[in-house]
């Protein structure tokens, strides 16, 4: 049986990607109008990597952007992806350990906790950008999560939506479930072992969690 289920946050647990696409689309056009679609290529990166690497903006501009981001996130809605809560309860009933593995930082997570006070009770561990040295598509974050549970990569299943996240799960040599919430099923299929639209697919539980691996 699987020992641990590892979840990305945005686009996997919460249906927030459309909101972030609007925010980062505006910011990317502000600084790099010559790079259309940049907001999609940065998904899965930590905030410092976006600011220093992908955007390459000055410290003054970074502070201004972070201020806009903090204000935006404080007003965001954190709606669960369809049937996520039902699915997470089923996993915990089977004694499968659960973790969030996100490139978001603690400041963002505090906004989540305020809006969703039950959120932390769904997970045995929550790993944020402060907990790993390299962001997705590096496997570092998922390997650290496996270590937290004393689990082998082969005993872990990853739930991801972004290309960087899917590549991270693959690089960690874990079973990867791709959610077609941010990109189409056809686009993410080459990077996933299984593709689903959301957690309402009851076959996911039957096929993956009730059979020997």
Coordinates of N, CA and C in Angstrom, one line a residue:
X1 N 0.8 -1.2 0.0 CA 0.0 0.0 0.0 C 0.9 1.2 0.0
X2 N 0.3 2.3 -0.5 CA 1.1 3.6 -0.4 C 1.2 4.0 1.0
X3 N 2.4 4.6 1.3 CA 2.6 5.1 2.7 C 2.3 6.5 2.9
X4 N 2.5 7.3 1.8 CA 2.3 8.8 1.9 C 1.8 9.4 0.6
X5 N 0.8 10.3 0.8 CA 0.3 11.1 -0.3 C 0.7 12.5 -0.2
X6 N 1.4 13.0 -1.2 CA 2.0 14.4 -1.2 C 1.3 15.3 -2.1
X7 N 0.7 16.4 -1.6 CA -0.1 17.3 -2.4 C 0.6 18.6 -2.6
X8 N 0.6 19.1 -3.9 CA 0.8 20.5 -4.1 C -0.4 21.3 -3.6
X9 N -0.3 22.6 -3.5 CA -1.3 23.4 -2.9 C -2.3 24.0 -4.0
X10 N -1.8 25.0 -4.7 CA -2.6 25.7 -5.6 C -2.8 24.9 -6.9
X11 N -4.1 24.7 -7.2 CA -4.4 23.9 -8.4 C -4.6 22.5 -8.0
X12 N -4.3 22.1 -6.8 CA -4.5 20.7 -6.4 C -5.4 20.6 -5.2
X13 N -5.0 21.2 -4.1 CA -5.9 21.3 -2.9 C -6.9 22.4 -3.1
X14 N -6.4 23.6 -3.5 CA -7.3 24.7 -3.7 C -7.4 25.1 -5.2
X15 N -8.6 25.5 -5.6 CA -8.8 25.9 -7.0 C -8.5 27.4 -7.1
X16 N -7.2 27.7 -6.9 CA -6.8 29.1 -6.9 C -6.0 29.5 -8.1
X17 N -5.7 28.6 -9.0 CA -4.8 28.9 -10.2 C -5.4 30.0 -11.1
X18 N -6.7 30.0 -11.3 CA -7.3 31.1 -12.1 C -7.0 32.5 -11.5
X19 N -7.1 32.5 -10.2 CA -6.8 33.8 -9.5 C -5.3 34.2 -9.7
X20 N -4.4 33.3 -9.5 CA -3.0 33.6 -9.6 C -2.6 33.9 -11.0
X21 N -3.3 33.2 -12.0 CA -3.0 33.5 -13.4 C -3.3 35.0 -13.7
X22 N -4.4 35.5 -13.1 CA -4.7 36.9 -13.3 C -3.6 37.8 -12.7
X23 N -3.3 37.5 -11.4 CA -2.3 38.3 -10.7 C -0.9 38.3 -11.4
X24 N -0.4 37.1 -11.7 CA 1.0 37.0 -12.2 C 1.0 37.4 -13.7
X25 N -0.2 37.2 -14.4 CA -0.2 37.7 -15.8 C 0.0 39.2 -15.8
X26 N -0.7 39.9 -14.9 CA -0.5 41.3 -14.8 C 0.9 41.7 -14.5
X27 N 1.5 41.1 -13.5 CA 2.9 41.4 -13.1 C 3.9 41.1 -14.2
X28 N 3.7 39.9 -14.9 CA 4.6 39.6 -15.9 C 4.5 40.5 -17.1
X29 N 3.3 41.0 -17.4 CA 3.2 41.9 -18.5 C 3.8 43.3 -18.1
X30 N 3.7 43.6 -16.8 CA 4.3 44.9 -16.3 C 5.8 44.9 -16.6
X31 N 6.5 43.8 -16.3 CA 7.9 43.8 -16.3 C 8.5 43.2 -17.6
X32 N 7.8 42.2 -18.2 CA 8.3 41.5 -19.4 C 7.2 41.3 -20.4
X33 N 6.7 42.4 -21.0 CA 5.7 42.2 -22.0 C 6.1 41.5 -23.2
X34 N 7.5 41.4 -23.4 CA 8.0 40.7 -24.5 C 8.0 39.2 -24.3
X35 N 7.5 38.7 -23.2 CA 7.5 37.2 -22.9 C 6.1 36.8 -22.6
X36 N 5.2 36.7 -23.6 CA 3.9 36.2 -23.3 C 3.8 34.8 -22.8
X37 N 2.9 34.6 -21.8 CA 2.8 33.3 -21.2 C 3.8 33.0 -20.1
X38 N 4.6 34.0 -19.7 CA 5.6 33.8 -18.6 C 4.9 33.4 -17.3
X39 N 3.7 33.9 -17.1 CA 3.0 33.6 -15.8 C 2.8 32.1 -15.7
X40 N 2.7 31.4 -16.8 CA 2.5 29.9 -16.7 C 3.8 29.2 -16.5
X41 N 4.9 29.7 -17.0 CA 6.2 29.0 -16.9 C 6.8 29.2 -15.5
X42 N 6.3 30.1 -14.7 CA 6.9 30.3 -13.4 C 6.1 29.5 -12.3
X43 N 5.0 28.8 -12.7 CA 4.3 28.1 -11.7 C 5.1 27.0 -11.1
X44 N 5.1 26.9 -9.8 CA 5.9 25.9 -9.1 C 7.2 26.5 -8.5
X45 N 7.6 27.7 -9.0 CA 8.8 28.3 -8.5 C 8.5 29.1 -7.2
X46 N 9.5 29.2 -6.3 CA 9.4 30.0 -5.1 C 9.3 31.5 -5.5
X47 N 8.8 32.3 -4.5 CA 8.8 33.7 -4.8 C 10.1 34.3 -5.0
X48 N 11.2 34.0 -4.2 CA 12.5 34.6 -4.5 C 13.0 34.2 -5.9
X49 N 12.7 33.0 -6.4 CA 13.2 32.6 -7.7 C 12.5 33.3 -8.8
X50 N 11.2 33.6 -8.6 CA 10.4 34.4 -9.5 C 11.0 35.8 -9.6
X51 N 11.2 36.4 -8.4 CA 11.6 37.8 -8.4 C 13.0 38.0 -8.9
X52 N 13.9 37.1 -8.4 CA 15.4 37.3 -8.8 C 15.7 36.7 -10.2
X53 N 15.0 35.6 -10.5 CA 15.3 34.9 -11.7 C 14.5 35.2 -12.9
X54 N 13.2 34.8 -12.8 CA 12.3 34.9 -13.9 C 12.0 36.4 -14.3
X55 N 11.8 37.2 -13.2 CA 11.5 38.6 -13.5 C 12.7 39.5 -13.5
X56 N 13.7 39.1 -12.6 CA 14.9 39.9 -12.6 C 14.8 41.3 -12.3
X57 N 14.0 41.7 -11.3 CA 13.7 43.1 -11.0 C 14.5 43.6 -9.8
X58 N 14.5 44.9 -9.6 CA 15.3 45.5 -8.6 C 14.7 45.2 -7.2
X59 N 15.5 45.5 -6.1 CA 14.9 45.3 -4.8 C 13.8 46.2 -4.5
X60 N 13.8 47.4 -5.0 CA 12.7 48.3 -4.8 C 11.4 47.8 -5.5
X61 N 11.6 47.3 -6.7 CA 10.5 46.8 -7.5 C 9.9 45.5 -6.8
X62 N 10.9 44.7 -6.2 CA 10.5 43.5 -5.5 C 9.6 43.8 -4.3
X63 N 10.0 44.8 -3.6 CA 9.2 45.1 -2.4 C 7.8 45.6 -2.8
X64 N 7.7 46.3 -3.9 CA 6.4 46.8 -4.3 C 5.6 45.6 -4.8
X65 N 6.2 44.7 -5.5 CA 5.4 43.5 -6.0 C 4.9 42.7 -4.8
X66 N 5.8 42.4 -3.9 CA 5.4 41.6 -2.7 C 4.3 42.3 -2.0
X67 N 4.3 43.6 -1.9 CA 3.2 44.3 -1.2 C 1.9 44.0 -2.0
X68 N 1.9 44.1 -3.3 CA 0.7 43.8 -4.1 C 0.3 42.4 -3.9
X69 N 1.3 41.5 -3.9 CA 0.9 40.1 -3.7 C 0.3 39.8 -2.4
X70 N 0.8 40.3 -1.3 CA 0.3 40.2 0.0 C -1.2 40.7 0.1
X71 N -1.4 41.8 -0.5 CA -2.8 42.4 -0.5 C -3.7 41.5 -1.3
X72 N -3.2 40.9 -2.4 CA -4.0 40.1 -3.3 C -4.4 38.8 -2.6
X73 N -3.4 38.2 -1.9 CA -3.6 36.9 -1.3 C -4.5 37.0 -0.1
X74 N -4.5 38.2 0.6 CA -5.4 38.3 1.7 C -6.8 38.4 1.3
X75 N -7.1 38.7 0.0 CA -8.4 38.8 -0.5 C -8.9 37.6 -1.3
X76 N -8.0 36.7 -1.5 CA -8.3 35.5 -2.3 C -9.3 34.6 -1.6
X77 N -10.0 33.8 -2.5 CA -10.9 32.8 -2.0 C -10.1 31.5 -2.1
X78 N -10.2 30.6 -1.1 CA -9.6 29.4 -1.1 C -10.6 28.2 -1.1
X79 N -11.1 28.0 -2.3 CA -12.1 26.9 -2.5 C -11.4 25.6 -2.8
X80 N -11.8 24.6 -2.1 CA -11.2 23.3 -2.4 C -11.5 22.7 -3.8
X81 N -10.6 22.1 -4.4 CA -10.8 21.4 -5.6 C -11.9 20.3 -5.4
X82 N -12.8 20.1 -6.3 CA -13.9 19.2 -6.1 C -13.6 17.9 -5.5
X83 N -14.3 17.6 -4.4 CA -14.2 16.3 -3.6 C -12.8 16.1 -3.0
X84 N -12.0 17.2 -2.8 CA -10.7 17.0 -2.1 C -11.0 16.6 -0.7
X85 N -11.9 17.3 0.0 CA -12.1 16.9 1.4 C -12.5 15.5 1.6
X86 N -13.4 15.0 0.8 CA -13.9 13.7 0.8 C -12.7 12.7 0.6
X87 N -11.8 13.0 -0.3 CA -10.7 12.2 -0.7 C -9.7 12.2 0.5
X88 N -9.4 13.3 1.0 CA -8.4 13.3 2.1 C -8.9 12.6 3.3
X89 N -10.1 12.6 3.6 CA -10.7 11.9 4.8 C -10.6 10.4 4.5
X90 N -10.8 10.0 3.2 CA -10.6 8.5 2.9 C -9.2 8.1 3.1
X91 N -8.2 8.9 2.7 CA -6.8 8.5 2.8 C -6.5 8.4 4.3
X92 N -6.9 9.3 5.1 CA -6.6 9.3 6.5 C -7.2 8.1 7.2
X93 N -8.4 7.7 6.7 CA -9.1 6.5 7.3 C -8.3 5.2 7.0
X94 N -7.5 5.3 5.9 CA -6.7 4.1 5.5 C -5.3 4.3 6.1
X95 N -5.1 5.2 7.0 CA -3.8 5.4 7.7 C -2.7 5.8 6.7
X96 N -3.0 6.4 5.6 CA -2.0 6.9 4.7 C -1.6 8.3 5.1
X97 N -0.3 8.6 5.3 CA 0.1 9.9 5.7 C 0.0 10.9 4.6
X98 N -0.3 12.1 5.0 CA -0.6 13.2 4.0 C 0.3 14.4 4.3
X99 N 0.7 15.0 3.2 CA 1.5 16.3 3.3 C 1.2 17.2 2.2
X100 N 1.2 18.5 2.5 CA 1.3 19.5 1.5 C 2.7 19.8 1.2
X101 N 3.1 19.9 -0.1 CA 4.4 20.3 -0.5 C 4.3 21.4 -1.5
X102 N 4.5 22.6 -1.0 CA 4.2 23.8 -1.8 C 5.4 24.8 -1.9
X103 N 5.5 25.5 -3.0 CA 6.5 26.5 -3.1 C 6.0 27.8 -2.5
X104 N 4.8 27.8 -1.9 CA 4.3 29.0 -1.2 C 5.1 29.2 0.1
X105 N 5.2 30.4 0.6 CA 5.9 30.7 1.8 C 5.0 30.7 3.1
X106 N 5.5 30.9 4.2 CA 4.7 30.9 5.5 C 3.7 32.1 5.5
X107 N 4.1 33.2 5.0 CA 3.2 34.3 5.0 C 1.9 34.0 4.2
X108 N 2.1 33.3 3.0 CA 0.9 32.9 2.3 C 0.1 31.8 3.1
X109 N 0.8 30.9 3.7 CA 0.1 29.9 4.5 C -0.7 30.4 5.6
X110 N -0.2 31.5 6.2 CA -1.0 32.1 7.3 C -2.3 32.7 6.8
X111 N -2.3 33.2 5.6 CA -3.6 33.6 5.0 C -4.5 32.4 4.8
X112 N -3.9 31.3 4.4 CA -4.7 30.1 4.2 C -5.3 29.7 5.5
X113 N -4.5 29.6 6.6 CA -5.0 29.2 7.9 C -6.1 30.1 8.4
X114 N -6.0 31.4 8.1 CA -7.1 32.3 8.6 C -8.4 32.0 7.9
X115 N -8.3 31.7 6.6 CA -9.5 31.5 5.8 C -10.0 30.1 6.0
X116 N -9.1 29.1 6.2 CA -9.5 27.7 6.3 C -8.9 27.1 7.6
X117 N -9.6 27.4 8.7 CA -9.0 26.9 10.0 C -8.9 25.4 10.1
X118 N -9.7 24.7 9.3 CA -9.6 23.2 9.4 C -8.5 22.6 8.6
X119 N -7.9 23.4 7.8 CA -6.9 23.0 6.8 C -5.8 22.1 7.4
X120 N -5.1 22.6 8.5 CA -4.0 22.0 9.1 C -4.3 20.6 9.6
X121 N -5.6 20.3 10.0 CA -6.0 19.0 10.5 C -6.0 18.0 9.5
X122 N -6.0 18.3 8.2 CA -6.0 17.4 7.1 C -4.7 16.8 6.8
X123 N -3.6 17.3 7.3 CA -2.2 16.9 6.9 C -1.4 16.6 8.1
X124 N -0.5 15.6 7.9 CA 0.5 15.2 8.9 C 1.7 16.1 8.9
X125 N 1.9 16.8 7.7 CA 3.0 17.7 7.6 C 2.7 18.7 6.5
X126 N 3.2 19.9 6.7 CA 3.1 21.0 5.7 C 4.5 21.5 5.4
X127 N 5.0 21.3 4.2 CA 6.3 21.8 3.8 C 6.1 23.0 2.9
X128 N 6.8 24.1 3.2 CA 6.7 25.3 2.4 C 8.1 25.6 1.8
X129 N 8.2 26.8 1.2 CA 9.4 27.1 0.5 C 10.6 27.2 1.5
X130 N 10.3 27.5 2.7 CA 11.3 27.6 3.7 C 11.9 26.3 4.1
X131 N 11.3 25.2 3.7 CA 11.8 23.9 4.1 C 12.7 23.2 3.1
X132 N 12.9 23.8 1.9 CA 13.8 23.1 1.0 C 14.6 24.1 0.2
X133 N 15.7 23.6 -0.3 CA 16.7 24.5 -0.9 C 16.4 24.8 -2.3
X134 N 15.8 23.9 -3.0 CA 15.5 24.0 -4.5 C 14.1 23.9 -4.7
X135 N 13.5 24.7 -5.6 CA 12.1 24.6 -5.9 C 11.9 23.7 -7.1
X136 N 10.6 23.3 -7.3 CA 10.2 22.5 -8.5 C 10.7 23.2 -9.7
X137 N 11.2 22.5 -10.7 CA 11.1 21.1 -10.9 C 12.2 20.2 -10.3
X138 N 13.0 20.8 -9.4 CA 13.9 19.9 -8.6 C 13.1 19.0 -7.7
X139 N 13.5 17.7 -7.6 CA 12.8 16.8 -6.7 C 13.0 17.0 -5.2
X140 N 13.8 18.0 -4.9 CA 14.2 18.2 -3.5 C 13.1 18.3 -2.5
X141 N 12.0 19.0 -2.8 CA 10.9 19.2 -1.9 C 10.2 17.9 -1.6
X142 N 10.0 17.1 -2.7 CA 9.3 15.8 -2.5 C 10.2 14.8 -1.8
X143 N 11.4 14.8 -2.0 CA 12.3 13.9 -1.3 C 12.4 14.2 0.1
X144 N 12.4 15.5 0.5 CA 12.4 15.9 1.9 C 11.1 15.5 2.6
X145 N 10.0 15.6 1.8 CA 8.7 15.1 2.4 C 8.7 13.6 2.7
X146 N 9.3 12.8 1.8 CA 9.4 11.4 2.0 C 10.2 11.1 3.2
X147 N 11.3 11.8 3.4 CA 12.2 11.7 4.5 C 11.4 12.0 5.8
X148 N 10.6 13.0 5.8 CA 9.8 13.4 6.9 C 9.0 12.2 7.4
X149 N 8.5 11.3 6.5 CA 7.7 10.2 6.8 C 8.5 8.9 6.9
X150 N 9.8 9.0 6.7 CA 10.6 7.8 6.7 C 10.1 6.8 5.6
X151 N 9.7 7.4 4.5 CA 9.2 6.6 3.4 C 10.1 6.6 2.2
X152 N 10.1 5.5 1.4 CA 10.9 5.4 0.2 C 10.1 6.2 -0.9
X153 N 10.8 6.7 -1.9 CA 10.0 7.4 -3.0 C 9.0 6.4 -3.7
X154 N 9.3 5.2 -3.7 CA 8.3 4.2 -4.3 C 7.1 4.0 -3.5
X155 N 7.1 4.5 -2.2 CA 6.0 4.4 -1.3 C 5.1 5.7 -1.3
X156 N 5.5 6.6 -2.2 CA 4.8 7.9 -2.2 C 4.1 8.2 -3.5
X157 N 3.0 8.9 -3.4 CA 2.2 9.3 -4.6 C 2.1 10.8 -4.5
X158 N 2.4 11.5 -5.6 CA 2.4 12.9 -5.7 C 1.2 13.4 -6.5
X159 N 0.5 14.5 -6.1 CA -0.6 15.1 -6.8 C -0.2 16.5 -7.2
X160 N -0.1 16.7 -8.5 CA 0.4 18.0 -9.0 C -0.5 18.4 -10.2
X161 N -0.4 19.7 -10.5 CA -1.1 20.3 -11.7 C -0.1 21.0 -12.6
X162 N 0.9 21.6 -12.1 CA 1.8 22.4 -13.0 C 2.9 21.6 -13.6
X163 N 3.5 22.0 -14.7 CA 4.5 21.3 -15.4 C 5.7 21.1 -14.4
X164 N 6.1 22.2 -13.8 CA 7.3 22.2 -12.9 C 7.0 21.1 -11.7
X165 N 5.8 21.1 -11.2 CA 5.5 20.2 -10.1 C 5.5 18.8 -10.6
X166 N 4.9 18.5 -11.8 CA 4.8 17.2 -12.3 C 6.3 16.7 -12.6
X167 N 7.1 17.5 -13.1 CA 8.5 17.1 -13.4 C 9.2 16.8 -12.1
X168 N 8.9 17.6 -11.0 CA 9.5 17.3 -9.7 C 9.1 16.0 -9.2
X169 N 7.9 15.6 -9.3 CA 7.4 14.3 -8.8 C 8.1 13.2 -9.6
X170 N 8.2 13.4 -10.9 CA 8.8 12.4 -11.7 C 10.3 12.2 -11.4
X171 N 11.0 13.4 -11.2 CA 12.4 13.3 -10.8 C 12.6 12.7 -9.5
X172 N 11.6 12.8 -8.6 CA 11.7 12.1 -7.3 C 11.5 10.6 -7.4
X173 N 11.1 10.2 -8.6 CA 10.8 8.7 -8.8 C 9.6 8.3 -8.0
X174 N 8.6 9.1 -7.9 CA 7.4 8.8 -7.2 C 6.2 8.6 -8.3
X175 N 5.2 8.0 -7.8 CA 4.0 7.9 -8.7 C 3.3 9.2 -8.8
X176 N 3.1 9.7 -10.0 CA 2.6 11.1 -10.2 C 1.2 11.1 -10.7
X177 N 0.3 11.7 -10.0 CA -1.1 11.9 -10.5 C -1.2 13.4 -10.9
X178 N -1.6 13.6 -12.2 CA -1.7 15.0 -12.7 C -3.2 15.4 -12.7
X179 N -3.4 16.5 -12.1 CA -4.8 17.1 -12.1 C -4.9 18.1 -13.2
X180 N -5.9 18.0 -14.1 CA -6.1 18.9 -15.2 C -6.9 20.1 -14.8
X181 N -6.4 20.8 -13.8 CA -7.1 22.0 -13.3 C -6.4 23.3 -13.8
X182 N -5.2 23.2 -14.2 CA -4.4 24.3 -14.7 C -4.1 24.2 -16.1
X183 N -3.7 23.0 -16.5 CA -3.4 22.7 -17.9 C -4.3 21.6 -18.4
X184 N -4.4 21.4 -19.7 CA -5.3 20.3 -20.2 C -4.7 18.9 -19.9
X185 N -5.6 17.9 -19.9 CA -5.2 16.6 -19.7 C -4.2 16.1 -20.7
X186 N -4.4 16.5 -21.9 CA -3.4 16.2 -23.0 C -2.0 16.8 -22.8
X187 N -2.0 18.0 -22.3 CA -0.7 18.7 -22.0 C 0.1 18.0 -20.9
X188 N -0.6 17.6 -19.8 CA 0.1 17.1 -18.7 C 0.3 15.5 -18.8
X189 N -0.4 14.9 -19.6 CA -0.3 13.4 -19.7 C 1.2 12.9 -19.8
X190 N 2.0 13.5 -20.6 CA 3.4 13.0 -20.8 C 4.2 13.0 -19.5
X191 N 3.7 13.8 -18.5 CA 4.5 14.0 -17.3 C 3.9 13.3 -16.1
X192 N 2.8 12.6 -16.3 CA 2.0 11.9 -15.2 C 1.8 10.5 -15.5
X193 N 1.7 9.7 -14.4 CA 1.4 8.3 -14.5 C -0.1 8.1 -14.6
X194 N -0.9 9.1 -14.1 CA -2.3 9.1 -14.2 C -2.8 10.5 -14.3
X195 N -3.9 10.8 -15.0 CA -4.4 12.1 -15.1 C -5.9 12.1 -14.7
X196 N -6.3 13.0 -13.9 CA -7.7 13.1 -13.4 C -8.1 14.6 -13.6
X197 N -9.4 14.8 -13.6 CA -9.9 16.1 -13.7 C -10.0 16.8 -12.3
X198 N -10.3 16.0 -11.3 CA -10.4 16.4 -9.9 C -10.5 15.2 -9.0
X199 N -10.9 15.3 -7.8 CA -10.9 14.2 -6.8 C -12.2 13.4 -6.8
X200 N -13.1 13.7 -7.8 CA -14.4 13.0 -7.8 C -14.2 11.7 -8.6
X201 N -13.1 11.4 -9.1 CA -12.8 10.2 -9.8 C -12.7 9.0 -8.8
X202 N -13.8 8.3 -8.6 CA -13.7 7.3 -7.5 C -12.8 6.1 -7.9
X203 N -12.5 5.9 -9.2 CA -11.5 4.9 -9.6 C -10.1 5.2 -9.0
X204 N -9.8 6.4 -8.8 CA -8.5 6.8 -8.2 C -8.3 6.0 -6.9
X205 N -9.2 6.1 -6.0 CA -9.1 5.4 -4.8 C -9.1 3.9 -4.9
X206 N -9.9 3.4 -5.8 CA -10.0 1.9 -5.9 C -8.8 1.4 -6.5
X207 N -8.2 2.0 -7.6 CA -7.1 1.5 -8.3 C -5.8 1.6 -7.6
X208 N -5.6 2.8 -6.9 CA -4.3 3.1 -6.4 C -4.2 2.8 -4.9
X209 N -5.2 2.9 -4.1 CA -5.0 2.8 -2.7 C -5.5 1.5 -2.1
X210 N -6.2 0.7 -2.8 CA -6.7 -0.6 -2.3 C -6.1 -1.8 -3.0
X211 N -4.9 -1.5 -3.6 CA -4.2 -2.6 -4.3 C -2.7 -2.6 -3.9
X212 N -2.1 -3.8 -3.9 CA -0.7 -3.8 -3.6 C 0.1 -3.1 -4.7
X213 N 1.2 -2.4 -4.3 CA 2.1 -1.7 -5.2 C 3.2 -2.6 -5.6

